[in-house]
PDB file of C-alpha atoms in Angstrom:
ATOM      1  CA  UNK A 239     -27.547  28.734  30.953  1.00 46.00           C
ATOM      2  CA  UNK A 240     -28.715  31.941  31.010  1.00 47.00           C
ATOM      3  CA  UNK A 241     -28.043  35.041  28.158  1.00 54.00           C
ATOM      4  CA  UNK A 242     -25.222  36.527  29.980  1.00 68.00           C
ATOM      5  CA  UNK A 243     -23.037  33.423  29.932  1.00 87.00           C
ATOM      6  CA  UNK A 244     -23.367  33.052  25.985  1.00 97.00           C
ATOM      7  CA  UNK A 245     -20.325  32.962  24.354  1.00 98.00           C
ATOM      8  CA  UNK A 246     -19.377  35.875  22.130  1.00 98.00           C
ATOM      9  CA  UNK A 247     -17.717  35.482  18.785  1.00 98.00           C
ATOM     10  CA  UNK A 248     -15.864  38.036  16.431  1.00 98.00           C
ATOM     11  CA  UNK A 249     -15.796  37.282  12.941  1.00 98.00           C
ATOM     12  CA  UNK A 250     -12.682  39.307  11.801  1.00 98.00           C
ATOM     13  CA  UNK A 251     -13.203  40.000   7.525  1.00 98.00           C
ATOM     14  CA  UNK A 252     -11.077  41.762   5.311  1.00 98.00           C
ATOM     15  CA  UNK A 253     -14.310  44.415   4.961  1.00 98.00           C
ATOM     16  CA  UNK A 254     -14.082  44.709   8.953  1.00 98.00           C
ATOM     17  CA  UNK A 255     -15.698  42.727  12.238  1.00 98.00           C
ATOM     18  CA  UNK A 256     -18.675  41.168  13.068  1.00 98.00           C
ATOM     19  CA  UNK A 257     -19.578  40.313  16.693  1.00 98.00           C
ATOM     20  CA  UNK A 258     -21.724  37.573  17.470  1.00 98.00           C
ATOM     21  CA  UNK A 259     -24.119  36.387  20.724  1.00 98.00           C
ATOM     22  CA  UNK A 260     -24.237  32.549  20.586  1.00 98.00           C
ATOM     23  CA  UNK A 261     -26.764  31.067  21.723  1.00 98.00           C
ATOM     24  CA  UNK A 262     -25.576  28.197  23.915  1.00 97.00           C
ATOM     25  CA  UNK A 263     -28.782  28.442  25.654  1.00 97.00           C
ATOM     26  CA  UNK A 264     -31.041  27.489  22.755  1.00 97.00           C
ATOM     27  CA  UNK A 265     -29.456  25.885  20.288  1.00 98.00           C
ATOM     28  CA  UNK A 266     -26.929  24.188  22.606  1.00 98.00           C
ATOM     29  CA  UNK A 267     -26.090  21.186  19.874  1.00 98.00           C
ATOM     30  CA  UNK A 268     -25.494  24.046  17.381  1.00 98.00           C
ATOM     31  CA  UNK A 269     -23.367  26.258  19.367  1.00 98.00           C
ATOM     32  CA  UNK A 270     -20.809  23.527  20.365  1.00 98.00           C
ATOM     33  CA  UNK A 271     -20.182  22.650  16.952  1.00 98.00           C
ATOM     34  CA  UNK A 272     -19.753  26.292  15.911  1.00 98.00           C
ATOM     35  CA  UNK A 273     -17.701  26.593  18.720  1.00 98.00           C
ATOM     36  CA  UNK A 274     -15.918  23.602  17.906  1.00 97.00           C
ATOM     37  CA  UNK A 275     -14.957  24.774  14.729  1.00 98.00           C
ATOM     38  CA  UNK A 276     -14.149  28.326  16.064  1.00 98.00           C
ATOM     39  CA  UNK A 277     -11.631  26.694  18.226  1.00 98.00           C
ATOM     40  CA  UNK A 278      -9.857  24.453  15.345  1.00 97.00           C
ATOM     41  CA  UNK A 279      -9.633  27.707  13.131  1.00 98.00           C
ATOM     42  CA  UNK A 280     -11.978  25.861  10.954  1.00 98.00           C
ATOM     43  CA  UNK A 281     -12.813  29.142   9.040  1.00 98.00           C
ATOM     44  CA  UNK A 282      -9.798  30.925   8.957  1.00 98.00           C
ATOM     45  CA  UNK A 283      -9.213  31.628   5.474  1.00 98.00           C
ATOM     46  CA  UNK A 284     -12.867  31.021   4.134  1.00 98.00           C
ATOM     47  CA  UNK A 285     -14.726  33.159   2.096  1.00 98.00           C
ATOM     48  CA  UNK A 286     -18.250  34.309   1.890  1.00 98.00           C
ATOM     49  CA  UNK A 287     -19.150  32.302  -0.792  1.00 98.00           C
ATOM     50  CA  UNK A 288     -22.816  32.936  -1.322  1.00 98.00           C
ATOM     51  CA  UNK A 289     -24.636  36.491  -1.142  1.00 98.00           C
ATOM     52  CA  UNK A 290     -28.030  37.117  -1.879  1.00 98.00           C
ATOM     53  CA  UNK A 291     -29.101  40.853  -1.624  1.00 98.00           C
ATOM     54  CA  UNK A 292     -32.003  41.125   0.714  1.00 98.00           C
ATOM     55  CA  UNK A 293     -32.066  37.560   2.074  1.00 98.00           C
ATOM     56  CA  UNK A 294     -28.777  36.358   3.421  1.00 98.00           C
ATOM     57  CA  UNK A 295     -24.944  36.113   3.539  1.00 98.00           C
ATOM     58  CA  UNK A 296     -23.245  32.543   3.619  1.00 98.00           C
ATOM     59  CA  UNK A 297     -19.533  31.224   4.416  1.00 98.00           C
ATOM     60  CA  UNK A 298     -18.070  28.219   6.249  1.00 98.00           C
ATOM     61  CA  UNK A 299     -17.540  26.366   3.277  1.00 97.00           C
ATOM     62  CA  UNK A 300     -15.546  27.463   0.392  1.00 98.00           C
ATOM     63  CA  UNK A 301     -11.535  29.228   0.377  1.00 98.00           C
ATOM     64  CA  UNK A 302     -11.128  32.530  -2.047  1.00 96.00           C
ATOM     65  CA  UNK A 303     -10.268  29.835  -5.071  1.00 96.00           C
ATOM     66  CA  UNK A 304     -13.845  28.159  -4.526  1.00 97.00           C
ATOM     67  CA  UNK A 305     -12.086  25.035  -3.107  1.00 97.00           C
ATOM     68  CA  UNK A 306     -14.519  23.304  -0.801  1.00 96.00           C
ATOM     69  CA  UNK A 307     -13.501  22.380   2.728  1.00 95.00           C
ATOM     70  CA  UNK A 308     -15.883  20.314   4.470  1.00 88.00           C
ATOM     71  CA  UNK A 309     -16.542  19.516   8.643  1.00 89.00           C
ATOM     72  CA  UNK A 310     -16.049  16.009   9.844  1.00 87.00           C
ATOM     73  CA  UNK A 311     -19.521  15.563  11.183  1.00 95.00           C
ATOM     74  CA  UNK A 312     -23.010  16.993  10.963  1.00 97.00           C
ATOM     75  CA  UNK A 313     -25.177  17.568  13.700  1.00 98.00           C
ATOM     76  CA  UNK A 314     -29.065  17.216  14.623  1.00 98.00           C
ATOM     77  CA  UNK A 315     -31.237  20.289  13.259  1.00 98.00           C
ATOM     78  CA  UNK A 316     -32.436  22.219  15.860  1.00 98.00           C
ATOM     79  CA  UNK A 317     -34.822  24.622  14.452  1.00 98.00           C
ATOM     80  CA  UNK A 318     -37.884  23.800  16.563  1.00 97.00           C
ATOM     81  CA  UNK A 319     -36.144  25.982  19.394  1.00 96.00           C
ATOM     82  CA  UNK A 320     -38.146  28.571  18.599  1.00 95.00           C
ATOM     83  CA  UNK A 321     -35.816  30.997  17.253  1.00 97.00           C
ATOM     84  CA  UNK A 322     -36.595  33.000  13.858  1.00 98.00           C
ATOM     85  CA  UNK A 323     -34.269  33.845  11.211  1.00 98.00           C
ATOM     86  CA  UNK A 324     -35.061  37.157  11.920  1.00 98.00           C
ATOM     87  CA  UNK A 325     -33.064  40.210  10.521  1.00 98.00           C
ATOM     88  CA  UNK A 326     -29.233  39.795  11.964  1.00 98.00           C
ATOM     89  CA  UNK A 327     -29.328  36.167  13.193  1.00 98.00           C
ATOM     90  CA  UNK A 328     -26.825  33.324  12.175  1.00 98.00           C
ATOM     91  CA  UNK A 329     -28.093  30.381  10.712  1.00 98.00           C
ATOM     92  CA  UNK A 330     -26.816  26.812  10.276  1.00 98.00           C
ATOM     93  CA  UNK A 331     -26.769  26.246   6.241  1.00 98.00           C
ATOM     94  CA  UNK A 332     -27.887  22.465   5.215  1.00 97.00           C
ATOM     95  CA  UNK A 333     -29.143  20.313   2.277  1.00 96.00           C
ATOM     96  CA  UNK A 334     -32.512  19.151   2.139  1.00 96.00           C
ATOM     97  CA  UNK A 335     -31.618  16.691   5.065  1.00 97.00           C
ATOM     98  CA  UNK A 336     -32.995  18.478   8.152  1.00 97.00           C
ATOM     99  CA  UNK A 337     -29.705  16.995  10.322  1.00 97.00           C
ATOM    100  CA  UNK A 338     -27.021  17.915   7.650  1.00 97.00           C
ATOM    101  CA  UNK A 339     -25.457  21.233   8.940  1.00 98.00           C
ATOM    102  CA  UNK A 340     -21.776  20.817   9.494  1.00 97.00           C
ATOM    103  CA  UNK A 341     -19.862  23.869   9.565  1.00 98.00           C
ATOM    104  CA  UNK A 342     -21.532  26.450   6.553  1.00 98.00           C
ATOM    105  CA  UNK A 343     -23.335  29.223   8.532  1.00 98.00           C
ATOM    106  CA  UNK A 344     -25.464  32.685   6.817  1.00 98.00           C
ATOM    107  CA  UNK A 345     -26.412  35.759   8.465  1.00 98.00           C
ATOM    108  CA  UNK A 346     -30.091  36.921   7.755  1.00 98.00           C
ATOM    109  CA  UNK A 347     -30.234  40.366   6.187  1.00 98.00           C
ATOM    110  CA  UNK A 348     -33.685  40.360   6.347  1.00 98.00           C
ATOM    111  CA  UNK A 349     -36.850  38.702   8.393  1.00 98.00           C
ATOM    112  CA  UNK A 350     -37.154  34.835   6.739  1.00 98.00           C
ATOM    113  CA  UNK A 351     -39.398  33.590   8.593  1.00 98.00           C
ATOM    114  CA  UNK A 352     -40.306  31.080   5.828  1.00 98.00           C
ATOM    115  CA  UNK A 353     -36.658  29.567   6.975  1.00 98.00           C
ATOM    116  CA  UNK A 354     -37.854  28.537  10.118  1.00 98.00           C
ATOM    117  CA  UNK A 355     -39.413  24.948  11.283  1.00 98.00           C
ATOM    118  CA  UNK A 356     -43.718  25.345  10.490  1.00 97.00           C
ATOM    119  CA  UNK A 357     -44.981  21.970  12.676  1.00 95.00           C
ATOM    120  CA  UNK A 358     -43.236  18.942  12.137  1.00 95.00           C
ATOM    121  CA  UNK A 359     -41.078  20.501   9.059  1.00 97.00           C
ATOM    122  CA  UNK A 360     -37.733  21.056  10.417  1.00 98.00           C
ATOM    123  CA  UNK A 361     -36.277  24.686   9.346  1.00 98.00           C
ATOM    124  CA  UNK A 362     -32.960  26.298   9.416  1.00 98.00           C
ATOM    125  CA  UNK A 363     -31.454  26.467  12.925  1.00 98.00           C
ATOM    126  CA  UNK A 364     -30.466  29.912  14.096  1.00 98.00           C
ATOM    127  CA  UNK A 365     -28.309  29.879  16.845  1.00 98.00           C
ATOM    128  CA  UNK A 366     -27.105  33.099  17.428  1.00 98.00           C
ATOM    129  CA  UNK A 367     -27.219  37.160  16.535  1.00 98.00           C
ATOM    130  CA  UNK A 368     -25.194  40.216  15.280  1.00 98.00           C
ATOM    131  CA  UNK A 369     -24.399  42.366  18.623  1.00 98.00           C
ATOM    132  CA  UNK A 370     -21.894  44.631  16.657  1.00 98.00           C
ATOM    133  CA  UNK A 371     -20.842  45.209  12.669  1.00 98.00           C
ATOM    134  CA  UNK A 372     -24.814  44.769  10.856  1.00 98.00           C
ATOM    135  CA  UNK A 373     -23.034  47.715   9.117  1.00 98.00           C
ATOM    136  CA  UNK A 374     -20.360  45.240   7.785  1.00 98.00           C
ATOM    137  CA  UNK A 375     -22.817  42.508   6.998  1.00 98.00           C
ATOM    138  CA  UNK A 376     -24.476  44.994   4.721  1.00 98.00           C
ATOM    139  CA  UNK A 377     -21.306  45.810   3.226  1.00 98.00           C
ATOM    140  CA  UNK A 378     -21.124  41.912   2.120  1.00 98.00           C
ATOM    141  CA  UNK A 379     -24.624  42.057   1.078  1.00 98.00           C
ATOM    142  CA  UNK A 380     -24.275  44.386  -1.292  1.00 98.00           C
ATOM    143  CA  UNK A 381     -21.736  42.609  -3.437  1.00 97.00           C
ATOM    144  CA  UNK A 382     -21.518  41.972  -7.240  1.00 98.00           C
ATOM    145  CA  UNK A 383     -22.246  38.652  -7.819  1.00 98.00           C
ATOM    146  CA  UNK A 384     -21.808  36.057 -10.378  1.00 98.00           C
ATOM    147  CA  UNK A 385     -21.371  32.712 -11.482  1.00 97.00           C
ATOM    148  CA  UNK A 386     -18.232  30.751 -10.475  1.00 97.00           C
ATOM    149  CA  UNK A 387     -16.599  27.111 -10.103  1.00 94.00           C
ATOM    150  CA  UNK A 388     -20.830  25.706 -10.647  1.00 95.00           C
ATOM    151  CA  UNK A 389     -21.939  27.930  -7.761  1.00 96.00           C
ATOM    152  CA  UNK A 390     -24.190  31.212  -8.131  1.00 97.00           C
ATOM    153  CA  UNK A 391     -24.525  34.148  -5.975  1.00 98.00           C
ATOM    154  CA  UNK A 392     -20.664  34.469  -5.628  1.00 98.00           C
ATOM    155  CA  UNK A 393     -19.243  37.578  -4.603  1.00 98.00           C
ATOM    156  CA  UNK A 394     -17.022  39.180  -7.279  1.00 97.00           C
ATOM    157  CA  UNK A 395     -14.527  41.065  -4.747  1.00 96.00           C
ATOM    158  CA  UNK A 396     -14.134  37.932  -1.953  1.00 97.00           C
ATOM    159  CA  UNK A 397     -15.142  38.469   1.667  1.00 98.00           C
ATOM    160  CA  UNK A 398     -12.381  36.401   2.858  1.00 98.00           C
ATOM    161  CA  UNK A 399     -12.736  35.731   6.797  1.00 98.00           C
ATOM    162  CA  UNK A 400      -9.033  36.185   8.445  1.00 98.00           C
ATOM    163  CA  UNK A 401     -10.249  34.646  11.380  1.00 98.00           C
ATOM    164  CA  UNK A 402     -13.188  34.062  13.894  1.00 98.00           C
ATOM    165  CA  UNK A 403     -12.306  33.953  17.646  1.00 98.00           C
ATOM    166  CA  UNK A 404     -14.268  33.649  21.077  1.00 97.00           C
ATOM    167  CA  UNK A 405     -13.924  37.241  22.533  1.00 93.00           C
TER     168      UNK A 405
END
């Protein structure tokens, strides 16, 4: 597959869009899932639950009232592709299980390269990047934060994601 034929995504917020290049072409087990999800208006709704100011922006798991809503499956980790969380790439969020990623995702608001996989340790699979809106990412990132329903880093004013569609 080569760069022109991956998909683009817009992540319609309340604060304004982000466009996305997926990567179908090196993280291809990542992408379909995403894409997956895109498709069953998995994140319609969600919020962006987890902000960290000079590190990264997360969603894909949590509604405005901190409800959880969880994927059906989790896929294999694919961050030996080569790919660093560099500055404006999209992540796959996980537990300390390399091949637990389901459906939470963060954007990278800076270079963290200590995310990625160093030898045999698996890292954080990035699997795509901001083509359009790093203006509203940093709009996100700069949120108040605080303490809510056991979780830190959680914006004060919600993020809440109306929709995201393939373009």
């Amino acid at each position: 597959m080569s760069e022109e034929s991956n998909p683009t995504v817009v992540i319609d917020t309340n604060r304004g869009a982000i466009e996305l290049e997926i990567y179908a072409d090196k993280s291809p087990i990542t992408a379909t899932n995403f894409l997956e999800l895109v498709d069953k208006d998995h994140y319609d709704g969600l919020i962006f639950h987890r902000v960290i100011d000079g590190f990264m922006i997360q969603a894909g798991g949590f509604d405005r009232n901190m409800n959880q809503k969880t994927a059906m499956k989790t896929i294999k980790n694919e961050s030996f592709n080569q790919v660093s969380n560099a500055t404006g790439t999209i992540a796959m969020a996980r537990t300390n299980d390399p091949d637990s990623a389901s459906a939470q995702f963060y954007i990278n608001v800076a270079d963290n390269d200590f995310l990625d996989a160093k030898g045999d340790q698996a890292g954080y699979a990035v699997f795509g990047k901001v083509t359009r809106g790093m203006e509203v990412v940093r709009d996100i990132e700069e949120s108040e934060t605080a303490n809510e329903a056991g979780h830190g880093d959680v914006p004060i004013e919600k993020t809440v994601i109306h929709s995201i569609e393939r373009k």
